[in-house]
PDB file of C-alpha atoms in Angstrom:
ATOM      1  CA  ILE W  18     -52.758  -1.440  13.255  1.00  0.00           C
ATOM      2  CA  LEU W  19     -52.025  -0.748   9.577  1.00  0.00           C
ATOM      3  CA  LYS W  20     -48.665   0.813  10.445  1.00  0.00           C
ATOM      4  CA  PHE W  21     -47.722  -2.202  12.548  1.00  0.00           C
ATOM      5  CA  LEU W  22     -48.670  -4.600   9.746  1.00  0.00           C
ATOM      6  CA  LEU W  23     -47.078  -2.781   6.817  1.00  0.00           C
ATOM      7  CA  MET W  24     -44.521  -0.400   8.313  1.00  0.00           C
ATOM      8  CA  ASN W  25     -43.215  -2.020  11.463  1.00  0.00           C
ATOM      9  CA  PHE W  26     -40.207   0.308  11.599  1.00  0.00           C
ATOM     10  CA  TYR W  27     -42.538   3.235  12.361  1.00  0.00           C
ATOM     11  CA  PHE W  28     -43.131   1.634  15.743  1.00  0.00           C
ATOM     12  CA  GLN W  29     -39.387   1.842  16.287  1.00  0.00           C
ATOM     13  CA  ILE W  30     -39.594   5.598  15.666  1.00  0.00           C
ATOM     14  CA  ASP W  31     -42.466   5.905  18.132  1.00  0.00           C
ATOM     15  CA  TRP W  32     -40.575   3.865  20.715  1.00  0.00           C
ATOM     16  CA  TRP W  33     -37.475   6.015  20.153  1.00  0.00           C
ATOM     17  CA  VAL W  34     -39.514   9.158  20.951  1.00  0.00           C
ATOM     18  CA  ILE W  35     -41.090   7.510  24.000  1.00  0.00           C
ATOM     19  CA  LYS W  36     -37.631   6.685  25.365  1.00  0.00           C
ATOM     20  CA  LEU W  37     -36.556  10.302  24.787  1.00  0.00           C
ATOM     21  CA  ALA W  38     -39.624  11.534  26.664  1.00  0.00           C
ATOM     22  CA  ARG W  39     -38.890   9.275  29.621  1.00  0.00           C
ATOM     23  CA  LYS W  40     -35.394  10.732  29.878  1.00  0.00           C
ATOM     24  CA  TYR W  41     -35.861  14.388  28.955  1.00  0.00           C
ATOM     25  CA  ASP W  42     -39.447  15.270  29.922  1.00  0.00           C
ATOM     26  CA  GLN W  43     -38.719  17.528  32.877  1.00  0.00           C
ATOM     27  CA  LYS W  44     -40.334  20.591  34.410  1.00  0.00           C
ATOM     28  CA  GLY W  45     -38.702  23.854  33.416  1.00  0.00           C
ATOM     29  CA  LYS W  46     -37.571  22.576  30.002  1.00  0.00           C
ATOM     30  CA  ARG W  47     -38.886  23.701  26.616  1.00  0.00           C
ATOM     31  CA  LEU W  48     -39.278  21.549  23.495  1.00  0.00           C
ATOM     32  CA  LEU W  49     -40.107  22.595  19.932  1.00  0.00           C
ATOM     33  CA  ASP W  50     -41.624  19.919  17.664  1.00  0.00           C
ATOM     34  CA  VAL W  51     -40.607  20.921  14.109  1.00  0.00           C
ATOM     35  CA  GLY W  52     -42.892  19.668  11.337  1.00  0.00           C
ATOM     36  CA  ALA W  53     -45.262  18.524  14.061  1.00  0.00           C
ATOM     37  CA  GLY W  54     -48.230  17.745  11.806  1.00  0.00           C
ATOM     38  CA  GLU W  55     -51.021  16.587  14.116  1.00  0.00           C
ATOM     39  CA  CYS W  56     -48.759  16.860  17.191  1.00  0.00           C
ATOM     40  CA  ARG W  57     -48.868  13.100  17.718  1.00  0.00           C
ATOM     41  CA  TYR W  58     -45.947  13.141  20.166  1.00  0.00           C
ATOM     42  CA  LYS W  59     -47.252  15.882  22.452  1.00  0.00           C
ATOM     43  CA  LYS W  60     -48.923  13.292  24.702  1.00  0.00           C
ATOM     44  CA  HIS W  61     -45.509  11.905  25.672  1.00  0.00           C
ATOM     45  CA  PHE W  62     -44.193  15.247  26.955  1.00  0.00           C
ATOM     46  CA  LYS W  63     -46.402  16.195  29.900  1.00  0.00           C
ATOM     47  CA  LYS W  64     -43.957  17.983  32.214  1.00  0.00           C
ATOM     48  CA  LEU W  65     -41.992  20.272  29.908  1.00  0.00           C
ATOM     49  CA  ALA W  66     -43.372  23.156  27.837  1.00  0.00           C
ATOM     50  CA  TYR W  67     -44.251  21.706  24.418  1.00  0.00           C
ATOM     51  CA  LYS W  68     -44.466  23.978  21.368  1.00  0.00           C
ATOM     52  CA  SER W  69     -45.178  22.947  17.772  1.00  0.00           C
ATOM     53  CA  GLN W  70     -44.166  24.290  14.352  1.00  0.00           C
ATOM     54  CA  ASP W  71     -45.178  23.440  10.799  1.00  0.00           C
ATOM     55  CA  VAL W  72     -45.649  25.055   7.401  1.00  0.00           C
ATOM     56  CA  LYS W  73     -49.439  24.991   7.785  1.00  0.00           C
ATOM     57  CA  GLN W  74     -52.032  24.751  10.534  1.00  0.00           C
ATOM     58  CA  ASN W  75     -53.487  21.315  11.303  1.00  0.00           C
ATOM     59  CA  THR W  76     -57.169  20.389  11.549  1.00  0.00           C
ATOM     60  CA  ASP W  77     -57.181  20.701  15.367  1.00  0.00           C
ATOM     61  CA  LYS W  78     -55.473  24.131  15.308  1.00  0.00           C
ATOM     62  CA  THR W  79     -52.693  22.930  17.623  1.00  0.00           C
ATOM     63  CA  ILE W  80     -49.697  24.312  15.699  1.00  0.00           C
ATOM     64  CA  ASP W  81     -48.170  27.158  17.723  1.00  0.00           C
ATOM     65  CA  TYR W  82     -45.954  28.518  14.940  1.00  0.00           C
ATOM     66  CA  VAL W  83     -46.962  28.378  11.287  1.00  0.00           C
ATOM     67  CA  GLY W  84     -43.762  29.152   9.387  1.00  0.00           C
ATOM     68  CA  GLU W  85     -40.878  30.575  11.397  1.00  0.00           C
ATOM     69  CA  ALA W  86     -40.670  29.539  15.052  1.00  0.00           C
ATOM     70  CA  LYS W  87     -39.690  31.941  17.812  1.00  0.00           C
ATOM     71  CA  GLY W  88     -37.995  31.628  21.184  1.00  0.00           C
ATOM     72  CA  LYS W  89     -35.229  29.491  22.624  1.00  0.00           C
ATOM     73  CA  TYR W  90     -35.536  25.820  23.458  1.00  0.00           C
ATOM     74  CA  ASP W  91     -33.768  23.106  25.408  1.00  0.00           C
ATOM     75  CA  TYR W  92     -34.815  20.479  22.872  1.00  0.00           C
ATOM     76  CA  ILE W  93     -35.965  20.287  19.254  1.00  0.00           C
ATOM     77  CA  LEU W  94     -37.833  17.226  17.989  1.00  0.00           C
ATOM     78  CA  CYS W  95     -37.862  16.690  14.212  1.00  0.00           C
ATOM     79  CA  THR W  96     -39.240  13.333  13.023  1.00  0.00           C
ATOM     80  CA  GLN W  97     -39.445  12.266   9.366  1.00  0.00           C
ATOM     81  CA  VAL W  98     -39.146  15.847   8.091  1.00  0.00           C
ATOM     82  CA  LEU W  99     -35.552  16.323   6.919  1.00  0.00           C
ATOM     83  CA  GLU W 100     -36.016  14.410   3.645  1.00  0.00           C
ATOM     84  CA  HIS W 101     -38.761  16.874   2.657  1.00  0.00           C
ATOM     85  CA  LEU W 102     -36.671  20.038   3.077  1.00  0.00           C
ATOM     86  CA  THR W 103     -35.021  21.535   0.000  1.00  0.00           C
ATOM     87  CA  GLN W 104     -32.096  22.889   2.070  1.00  0.00           C
ATOM     88  CA  PRO W 105     -31.224  20.499   4.934  1.00  0.00           C
ATOM     89  CA  GLU W 106     -28.108  22.447   5.946  1.00  0.00           C
ATOM     90  CA  ALA W 107     -30.139  25.649   6.291  1.00  0.00           C
ATOM     91  CA  ALA W 108     -32.563  23.732   8.512  1.00  0.00           C
ATOM     92  CA  PHE W 109     -29.718  22.651  10.789  1.00  0.00           C
ATOM     93  CA  LYS W 110     -28.559  26.256  11.065  1.00  0.00           C
ATOM     94  CA  GLU W 111     -32.085  27.239  12.083  1.00  0.00           C
ATOM     95  CA  PHE W 112     -32.134  24.451  14.672  1.00  0.00           C
ATOM     96  CA  LYS W 113     -28.887  25.842  16.041  1.00  0.00           C
ATOM     97  CA  ARG W 114     -30.391  29.330  16.270  1.00  0.00           C
ATOM     98  CA  LEU W 115     -33.429  28.089  18.175  1.00  0.00           C
ATOM     99  CA  LEU W 116     -31.567  25.895  20.651  1.00  0.00           C
ATOM    100  CA  LYS W 117     -30.130  27.126  23.915  1.00  0.00           C
ATOM    101  CA  PRO W 118     -26.385  26.489  24.456  1.00  0.00           C
ATOM    102  CA  GLY W 119     -26.037  22.805  25.265  1.00  0.00           C
ATOM    103  CA  GLY W 120     -29.491  22.049  23.862  1.00  0.00           C
ATOM    104  CA  LYS W 121     -30.293  18.854  21.982  1.00  0.00           C
ATOM    105  CA  LEU W 122     -31.783  18.055  18.589  1.00  0.00           C
ATOM    106  CA  PHE W 123     -33.719  14.776  18.316  1.00  0.00           C
ATOM    107  CA  LEU W 124     -34.072  13.824  14.644  1.00  0.00           C
ATOM    108  CA  THR W 125     -35.257  10.882  12.542  1.00  0.00           C
ATOM    109  CA  THR W 126     -35.151  10.516   8.763  1.00  0.00           C
ATOM    110  CA  ASN W 127     -35.312   7.947   5.968  1.00  0.00           C
ATOM    111  CA  PHE W 128     -32.484   6.142   4.215  1.00  0.00           C
ATOM    112  CA  ILE W 129     -34.124   3.353   2.172  1.00  0.00           C
ATOM    113  CA  TYR W 130     -37.797   4.122   1.694  1.00  0.00           C
ATOM    114  CA  GLN W 131     -40.267   4.794  -1.093  1.00  0.00           C
ATOM    115  CA  ILE W 132     -40.935   8.239  -2.531  1.00  0.00           C
ATOM    116  CA  HIS W 133     -43.752   9.804  -0.526  1.00  0.00           C
ATOM    117  CA  MET W 134     -45.557  13.135  -0.083  1.00  0.00           C
ATOM    118  CA  GLU W 135     -44.790  13.814  -3.742  1.00  0.00           C
ATOM    119  CA  PRO W 136     -43.413  16.037  -5.120  1.00  0.00           C
ATOM    120  CA  ASN W 137     -41.929  17.292  -1.841  1.00  0.00           C
ATOM    121  CA  ASP W 138     -39.540  14.401  -1.247  1.00  0.00           C
ATOM    122  CA  TYR W 139     -35.953  15.397  -1.981  1.00  0.00           C
ATOM    123  CA  TRP W 140     -33.320  13.458  -0.025  1.00  0.00           C
ATOM    124  CA  ARG W 141     -32.183  10.204   1.554  1.00  0.00           C
ATOM    125  CA  PHE W 142     -29.453  10.276   4.209  1.00  0.00           C
ATOM    126  CA  THR W 143     -26.695   7.845   5.129  1.00  0.00           C
ATOM    127  CA  GLU W 144     -25.314   7.900   8.665  1.00  0.00           C
ATOM    128  CA  TYR W 145     -22.263   9.701   7.285  1.00  0.00           C
ATOM    129  CA  GLY W 146     -24.416  12.369   5.674  1.00  0.00           C
ATOM    130  CA  LEU W 147     -26.205  12.932   8.976  1.00  0.00           C
ATOM    131  CA  LYS W 148     -22.898  13.218  10.812  1.00  0.00           C
ATOM    132  CA  TYR W 149     -21.623  15.652   8.180  1.00  0.00           C
ATOM    133  CA  LEU W 150     -24.708  17.865   8.460  1.00  0.00           C
ATOM    134  CA  GLY W 151     -24.165  18.074  12.193  1.00  0.00           C
ATOM    135  CA  LYS W 152     -20.441  18.730  11.970  1.00  0.00           C
ATOM    136  CA  THR W 153     -20.747  21.538   9.420  1.00  0.00           C
ATOM    137  CA  THR W 154     -23.401  23.366  11.463  1.00  0.00           C
ATOM    138  CA  GLY W 155     -21.836  23.110  14.901  1.00  0.00           C
ATOM    139  CA  PHE W 156     -23.575  20.019  16.288  1.00  0.00           C
ATOM    140  CA  LYS W 157     -22.006  16.981  17.919  1.00  0.00           C
ATOM    141  CA  VAL W 158     -23.554  13.554  17.356  1.00  0.00           C
ATOM    142  CA  GLU W 159     -24.261  12.013  20.757  1.00  0.00           C
ATOM    143  CA  LYS W 160     -26.068   8.932  19.475  1.00  0.00           C
ATOM    144  CA  LEU W 161     -27.027   7.509  16.084  1.00  0.00           C
ATOM    145  CA  GLU W 162     -29.467   4.594  15.956  1.00  0.00           C
ATOM    146  CA  GLN W 163     -30.371   2.408  12.980  1.00  0.00           C
ATOM    147  CA  GLN W 164     -34.097   1.727  12.659  1.00  0.00           C
ATOM    148  CA  GLY W 165     -35.076  -1.175  10.432  1.00  0.00           C
ATOM    149  CA  GLY W 166     -32.275  -3.253   8.945  1.00  0.00           C
ATOM    150  CA  ILE W 167     -31.874  -5.412   5.856  1.00  0.00           C
ATOM    151  CA  PHE W 168     -34.535  -7.983   6.835  1.00  0.00           C
ATOM    152  CA  GLN W 169     -37.141  -5.325   7.590  1.00  0.00           C
ATOM    153  CA  ILE W 170     -36.354  -3.711   4.239  1.00  0.00           C
ATOM    154  CA  LEU W 171     -36.907  -7.080   2.552  1.00  0.00           C
ATOM    155  CA  ALA W 172     -40.127  -7.646   4.504  1.00  0.00           C
ATOM    156  CA  TYR W 173     -41.457  -4.223   3.560  1.00  0.00           C
ATOM    157  CA  VAL W 174     -40.766  -4.816  -0.142  1.00  0.00           C
ATOM    158  CA  LEU W 175     -42.388  -8.270  -0.100  1.00  0.00           C
ATOM    159  CA  ILE W 176     -45.446  -7.200   1.897  1.00  0.00           C
ATOM    160  CA  THR W 177     -46.182  -4.122  -0.192  1.00  0.00           C
ATOM    161  CA  LEU W 178     -45.352  -5.694  -3.578  1.00  0.00           C
ATOM    162  CA  PRO W 179     -48.978  -6.690  -4.349  1.00  0.00           C
ATOM    163  CA  LEU W 180     -50.082  -3.140  -3.525  1.00  0.00           C
ATOM    164  CA  ARG W 181     -47.388  -1.497  -5.640  1.00  0.00           C
ATOM    165  CA  THR W 182     -48.220  -3.687  -8.634  1.00  0.00           C
ATOM    166  CA  GLY W 183     -51.919  -2.949  -8.816  1.00  0.00           C
ATOM    167  CA  LEU W 184     -54.038  -3.753  -5.760  1.00  0.00           C
ATOM    168  CA  GLU W 185     -53.820  -0.261  -4.287  1.00  0.00           C
ATOM    169  CA  ARG W 186     -55.716   1.086  -7.328  1.00  0.00           C
ATOM    170  CA  TRP W 187     -58.905  -0.495  -6.063  1.00  0.00           C
ATOM    171  CA  ARG W 188     -59.945   0.282  -2.501  1.00  0.00           C
ATOM    172  CA  PHE W 189     -61.871  -3.002  -2.057  1.00  0.00           C
ATOM    173  CA  SER W 190     -58.930  -5.157  -3.205  1.00  0.00           C
ATOM    174  CA  TYR W 191     -56.540  -3.148  -1.039  1.00  0.00           C
ATOM    175  CA  TRP W 192     -58.477  -3.752   2.179  1.00  0.00           C
ATOM    176  CA  LEU W 193     -59.283  -7.344   1.247  1.00  0.00           C
ATOM    177  CA  TYR W 194     -55.543  -8.022   0.935  1.00  0.00           C
ATOM    178  CA  ILE W 195     -54.812  -6.364   4.287  1.00  0.00           C
ATOM    179  CA  ILE W 196     -57.566  -8.270   6.100  1.00  0.00           C
ATOM    180  CA  MET W 197     -56.897 -11.675   4.553  1.00  0.00           C
ATOM    181  CA  PHE W 198     -53.123 -11.630   4.909  1.00  0.00           C
ATOM    182  CA  SER W 199     -52.717  -9.659   8.137  1.00  0.00           C
ATOM    183  CA  PRO W 200     -51.620 -12.731  10.192  1.00  0.00           C
ATOM    184  CA  VAL W 201     -48.956 -13.608   7.602  1.00  0.00           C
ATOM    185  CA  ILE W 202     -47.831  -9.993   7.362  1.00  0.00           C
ATOM    186  CA  MET W 203     -47.526  -9.760  11.127  1.00  0.00           C
ATOM    187  CA  ILE W 204     -45.421 -12.949  11.295  1.00  0.00           C
ATOM    188  CA  ILE W 205     -43.133 -11.695   8.503  1.00  0.00           C
ATOM    189  CA  ASN W 206     -42.648  -8.348  10.254  1.00  0.00           C
ATOM    190  CA  LEU W 207     -41.917  -9.921  13.627  1.00  0.00           C
ATOM    191  CA  ALA W 208     -39.492 -12.413  12.078  1.00  0.00           C
ATOM    192  CA  ALA W 209     -37.724  -9.629  10.168  1.00  0.00           C
ATOM    193  CA  ALA W 210     -37.356  -7.511  13.311  1.00  0.00           C
ATOM    194  CA  GLY W 211     -35.889 -10.502  15.151  1.00  0.00           C
ATOM    195  CA  LEU W 212     -33.466 -11.363  12.341  1.00  0.00           C
ATOM    196  CA  ASP W 213     -32.265  -7.762  12.211  1.00  0.00           C
ATOM    197  CA  GLN W 214     -31.293  -8.077  15.855  1.00  0.00           C
ATOM    198  CA  VAL W 215     -29.315 -11.266  15.187  1.00  0.00           C
ATOM    199  CA  PHE W 216     -27.695 -10.272  11.886  1.00  0.00           C
ATOM    200  CA  LYS W 217     -26.839  -6.609  12.344  1.00  0.00           C
ATOM    201  CA  THR W 218     -25.625  -4.731   9.261  1.00  0.00           C
ATOM    202  CA  LYS W 219     -24.622  -1.074   8.974  1.00  0.00           C
ATOM    203  CA  SER W 220     -24.865  -0.883   5.194  1.00  0.00           C
ATOM    204  CA  LEU W 221     -28.673  -0.986   4.923  1.00  0.00           C
ATOM    205  CA  ALA W 222     -31.326   0.708   7.054  1.00  0.00           C
ATOM    206  CA  ILE W 223     -34.829   2.031   6.542  1.00  0.00           C
ATOM    207  CA  ASN W 224     -34.392   4.893   8.960  1.00  0.00           C
ATOM    208  CA  TYR W 225     -32.047   6.621  11.406  1.00  0.00           C
ATOM    209  CA  GLY W 226     -32.613   8.292  14.743  1.00  0.00           C
ATOM    210  CA  VAL W 227     -29.994  10.796  15.868  1.00  0.00           C
ATOM    211  CA  ILE W 228     -29.373  12.840  19.009  1.00  0.00           C
ATOM    212  CA  TYR W 229     -27.304  15.966  18.359  1.00  0.00           C
ATOM    213  CA  ALA W 230     -25.867  18.283  21.001  1.00  0.00           C
ATOM    214  CA  ALA W 231     -25.666  21.997  20.203  1.00  0.00           C
TER     215      ALA W 231
END
């Protein structure tokens, strides 16, 4: 609920992964979820063989590879991880190594978004930067999708402004704000999402989703 109220574009990421699962979740295929965290997307891939990778084990002990992953895969899923890697190009080369010929990389990352997971937040990517990373490492961009346009950026700034300027320091005030203004926040988010569909702009986005072919 909190993500829907304050970070509506995250639902676009979730929906993007759900659509991928509907198309690519097939028996006999193998998928590696890189930077899987709590493996939140595993539930969407029920037919293929799902494997997970991260730099540390999660609380449920569901990470298959801590550190370097092994094997070959038809698909790699990497959501909201690229901005936290010190060497993005090296990561793409590793994706290439792990993918079977003709395999696909499904990736999402931030463009305009706050600093988070400090101090391990290093990059923001334009669509041209994402295309360049693919080109220089042997990938072809099959599809690039903008997630959250100029109105959703504006909505996010307005909605979180009271939190950024002091309310988040006090837990009671934080939750009081969320509870009291949740209807208004929801209306603003829905209106922003609708306006982004009417007034499409390529110059500003919160996030990008990309499908690369190896």
